[in-house]
Tab-separated table of C-alpha atoms and ligand atoms in Angstrom:
chain	number	residue	atom	x	y	z
A	50	MET	CA	3.431	-14.210	-1.741
A	51	SER	CA	4.048	-16.525	-4.724
A	52	ILE	CA	7.533	-18.568	-5.023
A	53	ALA	CA	6.061	-19.664	-7.778
A	54	ALA	CA	-1.943	23.226	12.374
A	55	PHE	CA	-1.668	22.622	9.457
A	56	SER	CA	0.708	24.868	6.644
A	57	VAL	CA	3.971	21.746	6.281
A	58	PRO	CA	7.237	22.007	5.874
A	59	LEU	CA	8.403	20.591	3.069
A	60	MET	CA	11.301	17.823	5.512
A	61	ALA	CA	8.879	15.898	7.680
A	62	LEU	CA	9.854	15.748	10.944
A	63	TYR	CA	10.549	11.596	10.050
A	64	LEU	CA	10.685	11.223	6.421
A	65	CYS	CA	8.432	8.096	4.776
A	66	GLY	CA	10.022	5.691	3.159
A	67	GLN	CA	13.225	4.095	4.303
A	68	PRO	CA	13.967	2.317	6.645
A	69	SER	CA	15.954	1.380	8.916
A	70	LEU	CA	16.540	-2.383	8.613
A	71	ASN	CA	16.223	-2.555	5.396
A	72	THR	CA	19.523	-3.027	3.680
A	73	ARG	CA	18.670	-4.929	0.913
A	74	ILE	CA	19.914	-4.707	-3.045
A	75	VAL	CA	18.912	-7.860	-3.467
A	76	GLY	CA	16.823	-11.288	-2.508
A	77	GLY	CA	13.143	-13.002	-2.112
A	78	GLN	CA	11.830	-14.865	0.071
A	79	ALA	CA	11.284	-14.305	4.016
A	80	ALA	CA	12.169	-10.102	4.398
A	81	PRO	CA	14.252	-10.258	7.393
A	82	PRO	CA	12.868	-7.845	10.602
A	83	GLY	CA	12.344	-3.955	9.630
A	84	SER	CA	11.916	-4.564	6.568
A	85	TRP	CA	9.087	-3.451	5.631
A	86	PRO	CA	7.894	-0.938	7.803
A	87	TRP	CA	5.252	0.394	6.670
A	88	GLN	CA	3.110	-3.678	5.438
A	89	VAL	CA	0.378	-3.919	8.184
A	90	SER	CA	-2.026	-6.870	8.605
A	91	LEU	CA	-5.696	-6.676	8.279
A	92	HIS	CA	-7.127	-9.349	10.670
A	93	ILE	CA	-10.946	-10.483	10.730
A	94	TYR	CA	-10.509	-13.826	13.454
A	95	ASP	CA	-7.571	-14.108	10.995
A	96	HIS	CA	-4.990	-12.416	8.003
A	97	PHE	CA	-6.727	-11.902	5.423
A	98	CYS	CA	-4.776	-9.648	3.397
A	99	GLY	CA	-1.635	-6.925	3.705
A	100	GLY	CA	-2.040	-2.718	3.636
A	101	SER	CA	0.617	-0.373	4.179
A	102	LEU	CA	0.926	2.215	6.465
A	103	ILE	CA	1.180	6.009	5.223
A	104	SER	CA	1.016	8.483	8.301
A	105	ASP	CA	0.626	7.705	12.017
A	106	GLN	CA	-2.944	6.839	11.822
A	107	TRP	CA	-3.907	5.804	7.907
A	108	VAL	CA	-3.197	2.692	6.254
A	109	LEU	CA	-4.302	2.067	2.467
A	110	THR	CA	-5.208	-0.775	1.875
A	111	ALA	CA	-6.779	-2.331	-1.959
A	112	ALA	CA	-11.315	-1.435	-2.380
A	113	HIS	CA	-11.886	-5.763	-2.715
A	114	CYS	CA	-10.210	-6.400	1.243
A	115	VAL	CA	-12.460	-4.061	2.600
A	116	GLN	CA	-16.344	-3.538	0.620
A	117	GLY	CA	-18.733	-5.004	2.688
A	118	ARG	CA	-16.933	-4.544	6.438
A	119	ASP	CA	-17.397	-0.403	5.833
A	120	THR	CA	-19.956	-0.327	8.088
A	121	VAL	CA	-18.635	-2.715	11.132
A	122	PRO	CA	-14.935	-1.437	10.335
A	123	SER	CA	-14.603	-1.943	13.886
A	124	LEU	CA	-13.888	-5.443	12.641
A	125	VAL	CA	-11.285	-5.648	12.158
A	126	THR	CA	-8.303	-5.836	13.576
A	127	VAL	CA	-4.825	-4.068	11.788
A	128	TYR	CA	-1.311	-5.553	12.987
A	129	LEU	CA	1.867	-3.200	12.875
A	130	GLY	CA	5.659	-4.019	12.811
A	131	ARG	CA	3.823	-7.837	12.607
A	132	GLN	CA	7.190	-10.690	11.613
A	133	ARG	CA	4.677	-13.566	11.730
A	134	GLN	CA	1.468	-14.635	11.308
A	135	GLU	CA	2.211	-17.235	14.187
A	136	GLU	CA	4.538	-17.052	17.753
A	137	SER	CA	5.510	-14.478	19.247
A	138	ASN	CA	6.045	-10.362	17.632
A	139	PRO	CA	7.673	-8.721	20.170
A	140	ASN	CA	7.196	-5.019	17.769
A	141	GLU	CA	4.776	-5.066	17.338
A	142	VAL	CA	1.170	-2.946	18.080
A	143	VAL	CA	-2.159	-3.197	17.166
A	144	ARG	CA	-4.982	-1.092	16.303
A	145	LYS	CA	-8.871	-1.564	15.043
A	146	ALA	CA	-9.545	-0.152	12.773
A	147	THR	CA	-12.029	3.371	12.997
A	148	GLN	CA	-13.321	4.187	9.935
A	149	ILE	CA	-12.843	2.263	6.223
A	150	THR	CA	-13.441	4.282	2.812
A	151	ILE	CA	-13.562	2.465	-0.118
A	152	HIS	CA	-13.235	4.548	-3.665
A	153	PRO	CA	-16.256	5.741	-5.078
A	154	ASN	CA	-15.990	4.948	-7.848
A	155	PHE	CA	-14.402	1.544	-7.153
A	156	SER	CA	-15.856	-1.550	-9.276
A	157	TYR	CA	-15.362	-4.965	-7.698
A	158	SER	CA	-16.434	-6.749	-11.381
A	159	THR	CA	-13.942	-4.284	-13.134
A	160	ALA	CA	-10.917	-4.287	-10.206
A	161	ASP	CA	-10.855	-1.064	-11.225
A	162	ASN	CA	-10.646	1.848	-8.703
A	163	ASP	CA	-9.195	-0.909	-6.705
A	164	ILE	CA	-7.761	0.759	-3.016
A	165	ALA	CA	-8.942	1.542	0.156
A	166	LEU	CA	-8.374	4.274	3.528
A	167	ILE	CA	-8.735	2.808	6.376
A	168	ARG	CA	-7.613	4.889	9.817
A	169	LEU	CA	-6.686	3.667	13.283
A	170	SER	CA	-8.147	3.960	15.881
A	171	GLY	CA	-4.860	5.527	17.314
A	172	PRO	CA	-2.155	6.914	16.158
A	173	VAL	CA	1.109	5.111	16.566
A	174	ASN	CA	5.132	6.805	17.252
A	175	PHE	CA	7.261	4.773	14.992
A	176	THR	CA	10.024	3.073	14.875
A	177	SER	CA	12.455	0.749	13.370
A	178	TYR	CA	9.384	-1.748	12.893
A	179	ILE	CA	6.376	0.669	12.495
A	180	SER	CA	7.006	3.738	9.648
A	181	PRO	CA	5.961	5.249	7.049
A	182	VAL	CA	5.976	4.540	3.255
A	183	CYS	CA	5.765	6.899	0.846
A	184	LEU	CA	3.536	7.717	-1.984
A	185	ALA	CA	4.477	7.716	-5.867
A	186	ALA	CA	3.473	11.541	-6.682
A	187	SER	CA	0.890	11.343	-9.723
A	188	ASP	CA	4.158	12.951	-12.128
A	189	SER	CA	6.154	9.894	-10.951
A	190	THR	CA	7.100	7.207	-13.985
A	191	PHE	CA	7.199	4.314	-13.621
A	192	TYR	CA	9.014	3.359	-16.959
A	193	SER	CA	9.067	-0.830	-17.881
A	194	GLY	CA	11.434	-2.932	-15.949
A	195	VAL	CA	11.808	-1.292	-12.756
A	196	GLU	CA	12.974	-3.333	-9.941
A	197	SER	CA	9.241	-3.080	-7.101
A	198	TRP	CA	8.629	-5.638	-3.965
A	199	VAL	CA	6.110	-6.936	-3.092
A	200	THR	CA	5.855	-8.034	0.176
A	201	GLY	CA	2.682	-9.532	1.994
A	202	TRP	CA	0.862	-13.298	3.297
A	203	GLY	CA	-0.809	-14.191	1.105
A	204	ASN	CA	-0.346	-18.120	-0.394
A	205	ILE	CA	2.761	-20.001	-1.771
A	206	GLY	CA	0.542	-21.431	-4.362
A	207	ASP	CA	-2.746	-21.299	-5.268
A	208	PHE	CA	-3.400	-23.615	-2.642
A	209	GLU	CA	-0.870	-23.339	-1.254
A	210	PRO	CA	-0.766	-21.509	3.443
A	211	LEU	CA	3.035	-19.287	3.889
A	212	PRO	CA	4.737	-22.172	5.458
A	213	SER	CA	4.691	-21.807	9.796
A	214	PRO	CA	5.572	-19.944	10.968
A	215	GLY	CA	3.781	-17.315	8.227
A	216	ASN	CA	7.484	-15.393	7.974
A	217	LEU	CA	6.265	-12.045	5.721
A	218	SER	CA	7.121	-12.989	2.559
A	219	GLU	CA	8.584	-10.874	0.094
A	220	VAL	CA	9.370	-10.958	-3.935
A	221	GLU	CA	10.295	-8.929	-5.840
A	222	ALA	CA	9.217	-7.779	-9.357
A	223	GLN	CA	10.054	-5.635	-12.702
A	224	ILE	CA	7.453	-3.603	-13.839
A	225	VAL	CA	5.595	-4.241	-16.771
A	226	GLY	CA	3.924	-1.279	-19.099
A	227	ASN	CA	0.399	-0.552	-19.319
A	228	GLY	CA	0.582	-1.842	-22.793
A	229	GLN	CA	2.296	-4.645	-22.883
A	230	CYS	CA	0.550	-5.719	-19.907
A	231	ARG	CA	-2.913	-4.811	-21.803
A	232	CYS	CA	-1.527	-7.557	-24.454
A	233	ASP	CA	-1.241	-9.544	-21.975
A	234	TYR	CA	-4.267	-10.110	-20.487
A	235	SER	CA	-5.793	-9.585	-24.187
A	236	ASP	CA	-7.520	-12.863	-24.760
A	237	GLN	CA	-9.074	-12.793	-21.162
A	238	GLY	CA	-12.201	-11.260	-22.576
A	239	TYR	CA	-12.858	-10.003	-19.414
A	240	ILE	CA	-10.381	-7.937	-17.419
A	241	ARG	CA	-9.838	-4.383	-18.475
A	242	ILE	CA	-6.100	-2.622	-18.084
A	243	THR	CA	-7.076	-0.057	-16.570
A	244	ASP	CA	-5.077	3.890	-16.403
A	245	ASN	CA	-5.386	3.539	-12.851
A	246	MET	CA	-3.684	-0.055	-12.690
A	247	ILE	CA	-0.320	-0.758	-13.603
A	248	CYS	CA	1.002	-3.877	-13.577
A	249	ALA	CA	4.401	-5.857	-12.658
A	250	GLY	CA	5.922	-9.523	-13.118
A	251	PHE	CA	8.961	-11.458	-12.522
A	252	GLN	CA	11.712	-12.290	-13.383
A	253	GLU	CA	12.470	-15.872	-12.380
A	254	GLY	CA	10.130	-18.667	-12.371
A	255	ILE	CA	7.077	-18.259	-11.062
A	256	LYS	CA	7.284	-15.333	-8.547
A	257	GLY	CA	3.845	-13.258	-7.633
A	258	PRO	CA	1.241	-12.049	-4.801
A	259	CYS	CA	-1.425	-14.678	-4.147
A	260	PHE	CA	-4.254	-15.054	-1.669
A	261	GLY	CA	-4.155	-12.558	1.003
A	262	ASP	CA	-1.519	-10.283	-0.715
A	263	SER	CA	-4.218	-8.293	-1.575
A	264	GLY	CA	-4.303	-4.826	-1.182
A	265	GLY	CA	-0.909	-4.591	0.150
A	266	PRO	CA	2.278	-2.378	-1.292
A	267	LEU	CA	4.248	-2.786	-4.467
A	268	VAL	CA	6.708	-0.593	-3.381
A	269	SER	CA	10.349	0.426	-5.322
A	270	LYS	CA	13.228	2.618	-4.591
A	271	GLN	CA	13.715	6.051	-5.981
A	272	GLY	CA	17.228	7.051	-4.646
A	273	ASP	CA	17.331	6.216	-0.701
A	274	ARG	CA	13.777	6.262	-0.558
A	275	TRP	CA	11.234	3.815	-1.501
A	276	ILE	CA	8.024	4.751	-2.816
A	277	GLN	CA	5.034	2.888	-3.350
A	278	ALA	CA	3.550	2.302	-6.866
A	279	GLY	CA	1.003	-0.146	-5.791
A	280	VAL	CA	-1.534	-1.852	-4.657
A	281	VAL	CA	-1.837	-6.044	-4.296
A	282	SER	CA	-4.920	-5.979	-6.656
A	283	PHE	CA	-5.617	-9.402	-8.628
A	284	GLY	CA	-4.248	-12.050	-10.601
A	285	VAL	CA	-4.730	-15.010	-12.965
A	286	GLY	CA	-4.298	-18.123	-10.352
A	287	CYS	CA	-1.127	-16.822	-8.591
A	288	ALA	CA	1.212	-15.690	-10.693
A	289	GLU	CA	0.997	-17.854	-13.994
A	290	PRO	CA	3.614	-16.385	-15.371
A	291	LYS	CA	2.936	-14.965	-18.321
A	292	PHE	CA	0.743	-12.198	-16.718
A	293	PRO	CA	2.171	-10.158	-14.832
A	294	ALA	CA	0.183	-9.389	-11.232
A	295	VAL	CA	-1.956	-5.832	-11.792
A	296	TYR	CA	-2.130	-3.081	-8.507
A	297	ALA	CA	-4.167	-0.686	-8.236
A	298	ARG	CA	-1.648	2.677	-9.507
A	299	VAL	CA	-1.346	4.917	-6.157
A	300	SER	CA	-0.146	8.167	-8.756
A	301	GLN	CA	-3.682	8.854	-10.970
A	302	TYR	CA	-5.070	9.288	-7.188
A	303	GLU	CA	-2.764	11.982	-6.478
A	304	ASN	CA	-3.542	14.695	-7.964
A	305	GLY	CA	-1.564	16.956	-9.155
A	306	ARG	CA	-0.122	19.233	-5.943
A	307	ASN	CA	-4.302	18.782	-4.327
A	308	ILE	CA	-3.501	15.296	-2.003
A	309	ILE	CA	-3.067	11.318	-3.006
A	310	LEU	CA	-6.545	10.171	-1.824
A	311	LYS	CA	-8.636	13.167	-1.859
A	312	ILE	CA	-11.043	12.227	-4.111
A	313	ILE	CA	-12.519	9.575	-0.856
A	314	LEU	CA	-12.134	11.645	0.915
A	315	ARG	CA	-15.234	14.492	-0.458
A	316	PRO	CA	-14.112	17.269	-2.327
A	317	ALA	CA	-15.382	19.655	0.615
A	318	GLN	CA	-12.811	18.195	2.856
A	319	LEU	CA	-9.711	19.438	0.588
A	320	SER	CA	-8.298	23.425	1.089
A	321	GLY	CA	-5.349	24.432	1.601
A	322	SER	CA	-1.618	25.743	-0.500
A	323	ALA	CA	-1.556	25.043	-3.044
A	324	GLU	CA	1.680	25.581	-3.013
A	325	GLN	CA	5.048	22.609	-4.352
A	326	GLY	CA	5.176	20.771	-0.751
A	327	LYS	CA	2.697	21.890	0.866
A	328	TYR	CA	-1.101	19.797	0.945
A	329	GLN	CA	-3.746	20.791	3.380
A	330	ILE	CA	-6.830	19.057	4.024
A	331	CYS	CA	-9.167	19.663	7.031
A	332	HIS	CA	-11.723	19.021	8.555
A	333	GLU	CA	-13.947	20.741	10.921
A	334	ASN	CA	-13.940	18.913	14.345
A	335	GLN	CA	-11.044	16.956	13.814
A	336	PRO	CA	-7.839	16.446	14.228
A	337	PRO	CA	-5.163	16.567	11.733
A	338	ASP	CA	-3.508	13.212	9.619
A	339	GLN	CA	-0.168	13.480	8.336
A	340	PHE	CA	0.517	12.036	4.581
A	341	TYR	CA	3.430	11.552	3.018
A	342	ILE	CA	3.532	11.960	0.306
A	343	PHE	CA	7.030	11.720	-2.534
A	344	GLN	CA	6.523	14.278	-4.977
A	345	GLY	CA	10.173	14.784	-7.253
A	346	ASN	CA	12.578	16.272	-4.570
A	347	ASN	CA	10.510	17.141	-2.127
A	348	TYR	CA	8.869	14.477	0.511
A	349	GLY	CA	5.645	16.961	2.159
A	350	ARG	CA	3.589	17.045	5.648
A	351	ILE	CA	-0.144	16.222	4.280
A	352	ILE	CA	-2.273	16.809	6.714
A	353	LEU	CA	-5.959	14.843	7.075
A	354	PRO	CA	-8.781	14.837	8.373
B	1351	NAG	C1	4.698	7.713	22.050
B	1351	NAG	O1	5.750	8.769	22.133
B	1351	NAG	C2	5.148	8.363	23.699
B	1351	NAG	C3	6.532	9.143	23.629
B	1351	NAG	O2	7.337	8.833	24.635
B	1351	NAG	C4	4.024	8.823	24.445
B	1351	NAG	O3	3.841	9.654	25.550
B	1351	NAG	C5	3.381	8.155	24.206
B	1351	NAG	O4	1.981	7.810	24.604
B	1351	NAG	C6	3.893	6.710	22.760
B	1351	NAG	N1	1.983	7.300	21.727
B	1351	NAG	C7	1.697	5.518	21.819
B	1351	NAG	C8	0.248	6.067	21.321
B	1351	NAG	O5	2.671	4.606	21.905
B	1352	NAG	C1	10.927	-16.830	9.933
B	1352	NAG	O1	11.736	-16.258	9.920
B	1352	NAG	C2	13.359	-16.645	10.815
B	1352	NAG	C3	13.104	-15.009	12.236
B	1352	NAG	O2	13.404	-14.163	10.942
B	1352	NAG	C4	13.724	-17.261	10.663
B	1352	NAG	O3	14.207	-17.659	11.735
B	1352	NAG	C5	12.853	-18.790	10.082
B	1352	NAG	O4	14.029	-19.540	9.180
B	1352	NAG	C6	11.938	-18.626	9.365
B	1352	NAG	N1	11.393	-19.357	8.909
B	1352	NAG	C7	10.621	-19.702	7.503
B	1352	NAG	C8	10.243	-20.309	7.344
B	1352	NAG	O5	11.708	-19.065	6.900
B	1353	NAG	C1	-16.065	8.328	-10.588
B	1353	NAG	O1	-17.005	8.461	-11.916
B	1353	NAG	C2	-17.318	9.632	-12.718
B	1353	NAG	C3	-18.388	9.637	-13.497
B	1353	NAG	O2	-16.752	8.320	-14.684
B	1353	NAG	C4	-16.430	11.004	-12.049
B	1353	NAG	O3	-17.092	12.275	-12.539
B	1353	NAG	C5	-15.834	10.899	-11.168
B	1353	NAG	O4	-14.914	12.504	-10.595
B	1353	NAG	C6	-15.180	9.473	-10.218
B	1353	NAG	N1	-15.080	9.857	-8.798
B	1353	NAG	C7	-14.191	9.835	-9.037
B	1353	NAG	C8	-13.748	9.943	-6.834
B	1353	NAG	O5	-13.211	9.601	-8.901
């Protein structure tokens, strides 16, 4: 971060997007422990990207973080409930990745569809420090100027790592409409802002995601829930003032009443009810998993392969 069984009850047993320890209204800088309980840190020897917990066994991240790593997912270690990258983390739980699924239409050169899923080696119990975020439903709209937050352990400047002990940092951002964002990037000929992207900029000077923040969540509070609108994807430098940061637009991957990430899974894995608030995906020989999706005023649990 630069300072610069299957059918689903409507009310999930554990509600997404409700951190018990987050009382935050404004801020910036180091995040108090438990503020962002869905934030995860991905490691291969060291931290390389962020991600967000969306169920007890699945993590959402950016495709560019894990491209080429999907063949040997076990190289990736996932830290949940982590507050700092150095010293102890009393509330931490560790898992290996057992499956990495990258959006089939992800393009490294255009950053389109920069979204991927990681399956954890085992489910986690939710705590005050580990709990899932809600995902933006396909009908969600994030208007220009909407307040949002982005979190991560990235650099605080192009060549400036997060100072010791590497506390999770948070920064407030405002959604920038795609029209404005296209204009902002129009003289960067090689970058095209697609409908699969959402942009967010920062009010105070130079703030924004930087190297190491990729894959992490952009969240916005709607009512009493935190909803993930974006996945940190790219920017020009680290938060160049003129350029809002660009995120994969989570709502693009939730298709009406179906599951958010159905795109990433084979269509054959999809089945089940289309009833509002009910979602079901089945896969032979696999125990069910659950996703938490925010849809209007309904909070459904999603069962996934
Ligand atoms: C989750 O909590 C249950 C009940 O306390 C316990 O039996 C189980 O071992 C825990 N699972 C994990 C993965 O920690
Ligand atoms: C890191 O977090 C700890 C505990 O939350 C806090 O006491 C410390 O001041 C923070 N350090 C920095 C450099 O932000
Ligand atoms: C990938 O792109 C192709 C060609 O545009 C399209 O037909 C297909 O539906 C896309 N796949 C997904 C999962 O979006």
